[in-house]
GROMACS .gro file of C-alpha atoms in nm:
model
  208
    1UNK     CA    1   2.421   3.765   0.851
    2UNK     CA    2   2.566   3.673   0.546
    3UNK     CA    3   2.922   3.492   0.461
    4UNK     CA    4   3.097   3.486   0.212
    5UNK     CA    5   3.493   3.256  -0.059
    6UNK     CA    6   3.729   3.509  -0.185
    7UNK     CA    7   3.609   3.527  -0.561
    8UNK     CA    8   3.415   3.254  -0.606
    9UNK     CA    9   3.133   3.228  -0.840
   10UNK     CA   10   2.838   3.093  -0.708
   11UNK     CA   11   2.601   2.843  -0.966
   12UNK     CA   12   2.397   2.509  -0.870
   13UNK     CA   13   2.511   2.368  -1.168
   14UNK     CA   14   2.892   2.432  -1.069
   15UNK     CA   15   2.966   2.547  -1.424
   16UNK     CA   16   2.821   2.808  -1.592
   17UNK     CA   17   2.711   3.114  -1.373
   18UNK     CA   18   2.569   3.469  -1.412
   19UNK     CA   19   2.826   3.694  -1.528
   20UNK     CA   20   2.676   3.957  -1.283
   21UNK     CA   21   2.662   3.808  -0.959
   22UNK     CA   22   2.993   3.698  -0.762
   23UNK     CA   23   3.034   3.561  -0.420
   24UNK     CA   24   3.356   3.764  -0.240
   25UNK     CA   25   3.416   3.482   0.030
   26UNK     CA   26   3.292   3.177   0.170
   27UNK     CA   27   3.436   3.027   0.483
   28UNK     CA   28   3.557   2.667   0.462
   29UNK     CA   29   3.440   2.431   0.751
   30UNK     CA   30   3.684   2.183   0.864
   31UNK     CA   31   3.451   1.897   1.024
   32UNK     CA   32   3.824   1.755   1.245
   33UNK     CA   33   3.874   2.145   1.357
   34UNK     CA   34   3.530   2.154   1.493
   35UNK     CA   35   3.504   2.504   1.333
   36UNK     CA   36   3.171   2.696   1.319
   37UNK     CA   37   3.039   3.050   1.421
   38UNK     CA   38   2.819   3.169   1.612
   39UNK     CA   39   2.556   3.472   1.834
   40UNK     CA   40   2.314   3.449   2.053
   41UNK     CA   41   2.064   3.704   1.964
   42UNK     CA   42   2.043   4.075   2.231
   43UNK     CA   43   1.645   4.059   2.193
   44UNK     CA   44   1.392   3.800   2.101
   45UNK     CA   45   1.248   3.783   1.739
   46UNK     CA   46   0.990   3.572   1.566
   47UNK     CA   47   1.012   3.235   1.644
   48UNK     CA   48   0.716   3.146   1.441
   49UNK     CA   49   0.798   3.286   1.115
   50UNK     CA   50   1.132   3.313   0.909
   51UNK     CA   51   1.393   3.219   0.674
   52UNK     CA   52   1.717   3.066   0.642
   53UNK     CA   53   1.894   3.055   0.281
   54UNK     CA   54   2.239   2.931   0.259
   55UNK     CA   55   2.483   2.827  -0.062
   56UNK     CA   56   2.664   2.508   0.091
   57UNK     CA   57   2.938   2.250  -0.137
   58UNK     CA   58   3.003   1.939   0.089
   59UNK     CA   59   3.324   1.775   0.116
   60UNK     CA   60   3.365   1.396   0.099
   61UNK     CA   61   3.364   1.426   0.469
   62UNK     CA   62   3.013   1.463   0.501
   63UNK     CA   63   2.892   1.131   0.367
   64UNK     CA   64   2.753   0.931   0.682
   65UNK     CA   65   2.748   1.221   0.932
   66UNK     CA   66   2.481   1.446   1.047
   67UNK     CA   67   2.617   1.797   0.865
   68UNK     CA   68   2.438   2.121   1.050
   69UNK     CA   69   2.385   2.407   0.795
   70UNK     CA   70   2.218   2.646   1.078
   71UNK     CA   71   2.115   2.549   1.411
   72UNK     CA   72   1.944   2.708   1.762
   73UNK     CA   73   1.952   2.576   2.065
   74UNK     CA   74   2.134   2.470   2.392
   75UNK     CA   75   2.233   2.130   2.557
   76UNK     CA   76   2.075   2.189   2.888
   77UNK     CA   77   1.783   2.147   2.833
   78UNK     CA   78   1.791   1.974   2.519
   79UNK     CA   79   1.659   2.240   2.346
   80UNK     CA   80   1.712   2.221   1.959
   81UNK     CA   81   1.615   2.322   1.615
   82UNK     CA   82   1.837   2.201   1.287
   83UNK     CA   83   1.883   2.271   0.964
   84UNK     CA   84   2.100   2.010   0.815
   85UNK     CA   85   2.193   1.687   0.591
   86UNK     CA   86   2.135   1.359   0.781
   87UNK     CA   87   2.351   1.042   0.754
   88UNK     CA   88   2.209   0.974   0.380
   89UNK     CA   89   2.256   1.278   0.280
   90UNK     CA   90   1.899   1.412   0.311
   91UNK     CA   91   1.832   1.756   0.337
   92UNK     CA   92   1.634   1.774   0.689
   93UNK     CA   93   1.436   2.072   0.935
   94UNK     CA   94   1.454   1.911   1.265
   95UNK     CA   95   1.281   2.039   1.562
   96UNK     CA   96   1.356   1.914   1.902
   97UNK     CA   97   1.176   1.788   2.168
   98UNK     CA   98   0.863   1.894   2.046
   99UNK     CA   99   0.803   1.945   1.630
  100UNK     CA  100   0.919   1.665   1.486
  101UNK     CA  101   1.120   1.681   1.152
  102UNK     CA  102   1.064   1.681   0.793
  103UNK     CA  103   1.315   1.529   0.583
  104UNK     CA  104   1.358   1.495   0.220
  105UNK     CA  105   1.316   1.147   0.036
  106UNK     CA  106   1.602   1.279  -0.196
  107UNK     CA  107   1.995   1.206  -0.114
  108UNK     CA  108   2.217   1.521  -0.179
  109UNK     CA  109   2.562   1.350  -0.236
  110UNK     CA  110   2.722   1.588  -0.517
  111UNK     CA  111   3.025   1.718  -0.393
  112UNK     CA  112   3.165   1.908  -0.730
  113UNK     CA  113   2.870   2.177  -0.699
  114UNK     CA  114   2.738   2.436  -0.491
  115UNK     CA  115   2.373   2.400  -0.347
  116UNK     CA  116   2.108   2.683  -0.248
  117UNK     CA  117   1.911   2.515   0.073
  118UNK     CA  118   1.594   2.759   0.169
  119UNK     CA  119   1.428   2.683   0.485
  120UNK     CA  120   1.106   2.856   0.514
  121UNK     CA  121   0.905   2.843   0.825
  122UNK     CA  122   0.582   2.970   0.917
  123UNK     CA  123   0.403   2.772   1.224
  124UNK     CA  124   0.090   3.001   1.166
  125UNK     CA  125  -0.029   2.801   0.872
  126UNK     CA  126  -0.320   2.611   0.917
  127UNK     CA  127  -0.179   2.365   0.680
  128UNK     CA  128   0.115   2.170   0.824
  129UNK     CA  129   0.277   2.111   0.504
  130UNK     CA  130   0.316   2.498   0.499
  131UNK     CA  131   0.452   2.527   0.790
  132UNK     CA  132   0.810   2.402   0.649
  133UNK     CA  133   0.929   2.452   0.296
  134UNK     CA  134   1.296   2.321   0.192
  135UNK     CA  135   1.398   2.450  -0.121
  136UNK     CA  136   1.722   2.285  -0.304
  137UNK     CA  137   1.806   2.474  -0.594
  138UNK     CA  138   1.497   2.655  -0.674
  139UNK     CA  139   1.272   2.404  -0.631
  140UNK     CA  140   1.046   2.290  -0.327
  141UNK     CA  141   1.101   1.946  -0.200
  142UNK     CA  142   0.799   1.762  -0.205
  143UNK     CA  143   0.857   1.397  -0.136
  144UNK     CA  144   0.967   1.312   0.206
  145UNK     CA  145   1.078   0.990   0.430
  146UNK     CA  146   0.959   1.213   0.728
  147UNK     CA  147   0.669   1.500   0.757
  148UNK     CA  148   0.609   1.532   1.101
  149UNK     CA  149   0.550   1.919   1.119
  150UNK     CA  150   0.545   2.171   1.420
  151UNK     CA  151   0.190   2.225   1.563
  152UNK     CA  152   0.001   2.510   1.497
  153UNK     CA  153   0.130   2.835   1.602
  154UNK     CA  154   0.417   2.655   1.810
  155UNK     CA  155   0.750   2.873   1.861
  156UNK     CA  156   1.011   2.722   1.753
  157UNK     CA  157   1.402   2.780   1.914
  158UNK     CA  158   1.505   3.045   1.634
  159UNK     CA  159   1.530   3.410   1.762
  160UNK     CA  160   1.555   3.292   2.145
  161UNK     CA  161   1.750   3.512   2.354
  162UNK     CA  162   1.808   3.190   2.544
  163UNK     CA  163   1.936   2.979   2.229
  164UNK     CA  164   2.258   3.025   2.056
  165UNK     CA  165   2.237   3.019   1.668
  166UNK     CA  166   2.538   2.870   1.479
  167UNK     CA  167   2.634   2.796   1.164
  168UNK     CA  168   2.777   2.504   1.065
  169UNK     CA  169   2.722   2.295   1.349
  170UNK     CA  170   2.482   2.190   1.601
  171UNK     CA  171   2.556   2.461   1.849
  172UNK     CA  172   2.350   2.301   2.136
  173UNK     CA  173   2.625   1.995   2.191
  174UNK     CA  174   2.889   2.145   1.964
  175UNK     CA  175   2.855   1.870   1.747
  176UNK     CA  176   2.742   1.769   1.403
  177UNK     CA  177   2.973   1.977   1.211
  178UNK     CA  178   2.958   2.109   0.874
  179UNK     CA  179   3.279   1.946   0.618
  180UNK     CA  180   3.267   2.205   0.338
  181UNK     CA  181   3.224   2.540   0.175
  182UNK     CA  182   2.918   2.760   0.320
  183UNK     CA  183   2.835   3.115   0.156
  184UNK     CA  184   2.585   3.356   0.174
  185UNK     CA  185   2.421   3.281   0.462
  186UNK     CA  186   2.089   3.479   0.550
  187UNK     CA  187   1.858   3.437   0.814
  188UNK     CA  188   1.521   3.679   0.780
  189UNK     CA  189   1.312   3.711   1.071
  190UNK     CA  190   0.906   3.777   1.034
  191UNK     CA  191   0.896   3.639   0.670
  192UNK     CA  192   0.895   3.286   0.515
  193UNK     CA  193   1.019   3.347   0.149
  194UNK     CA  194   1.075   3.095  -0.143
  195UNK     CA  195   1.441   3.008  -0.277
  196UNK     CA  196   1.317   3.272  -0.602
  197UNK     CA  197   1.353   3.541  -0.317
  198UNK     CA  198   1.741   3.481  -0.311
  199UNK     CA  199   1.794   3.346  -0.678
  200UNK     CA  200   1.704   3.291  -0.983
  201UNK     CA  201   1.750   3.056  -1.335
  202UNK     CA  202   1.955   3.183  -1.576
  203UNK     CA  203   1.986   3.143  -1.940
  204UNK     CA  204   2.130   2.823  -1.956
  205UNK     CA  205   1.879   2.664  -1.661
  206UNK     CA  206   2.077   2.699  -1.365
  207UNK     CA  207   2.028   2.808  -1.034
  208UNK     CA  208   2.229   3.141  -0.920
   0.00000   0.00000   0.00000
């Protein structure tokens, strides 16, 4: 799934982009209109292992909310797995009831520039820190005010026939909305790839 601003050109640095790659459309989320989309997938995928990349520029709107880039889940029960900035700003993978959630020690409060956020799961890792990977930009986030990582091998609430995914919010109590721009979207099931599988550095050092 991917989504996309009529002619706007996509660069972390919100300046200077690749000439050769242009965004057609984003979609605009209106936190007040409670706007979001979202499936719920026909078969079951890999819960244990994938990827969600996303381009996101938050509005001043999203300073001391929870802001959902991708979610799964439903409220009964509470069933729910987040991608999303927290109330500081953090960039976050939260798992719910059972997981935990990894959030970065970094606050991501620039609201003149685009941002590529990689989530990149694999539960099979014998390492926990492995098991989640947020990338911001190109590069891995490393320091964290929370690591609490999914157990070994535990399926997570991605790729459930019986969990609705949704962008933009927190589809499981329609809540948590996203107050911004979000492009590109692209969820990949059965790999967990790095942010250089979506992007690169140009030239002049930033991200496209």
């Amino acid at each position: 799934m991917s989504v996309f601003h009529n002619n706007a050109l996509i660069g972390a640095g919100g300046g200077a982009v690749a000439a050769d790659f242009q965004i057609d459309r984003s979609l605009r989320f209106n936190q007040p209109d409670s706007s979001r989309l979202s499936r719920t997938p026909s078969s079951n995928g890999n819960k244990k292992t994938f990827t969600i990349s996303a381009w996101v520029k938050k509005s001043r709107l999203a300073v001391t909310t929870f802001q959902n880039i991708v979610s799964a889940g439903k409220g009964s029960p509470n069933n729910q797995c987040n991608f999303q900035f927290d109330t500081a700003g953090r960039i976050s993978f939260y798992n719910y009831p059972s997981g935990g959630v990894v959030t970065s020690s970094a606050q991501f409060r620039d609201f003149s520039a685009w941002m590529h956020c990689v989530a990149s799961i694999d539960t099979t890792q014998s390492t926990a820190s492995d098991r989640v990977k947020i990338y911001v930009n190109g590069t891995q986030i490393t320091e964290f005010t929370s690591n609490s990582y999914p157990s070994q091998n535990q399926e997570l609430f991605f790729n459930s026939t019986a969990h609705q995914i949704s962008v933009g919010a927190n589809g499981a109590f329609n809540s948590h909305f996203f107050s911004g721009y979000i492009a590109e979207v692209n969820f990949v099931d059965g790999s967990a790839l790095a942010a250089s599988d979506f992007g690169e550095y140009d030239d002049n050092n930033v991200w496209q």
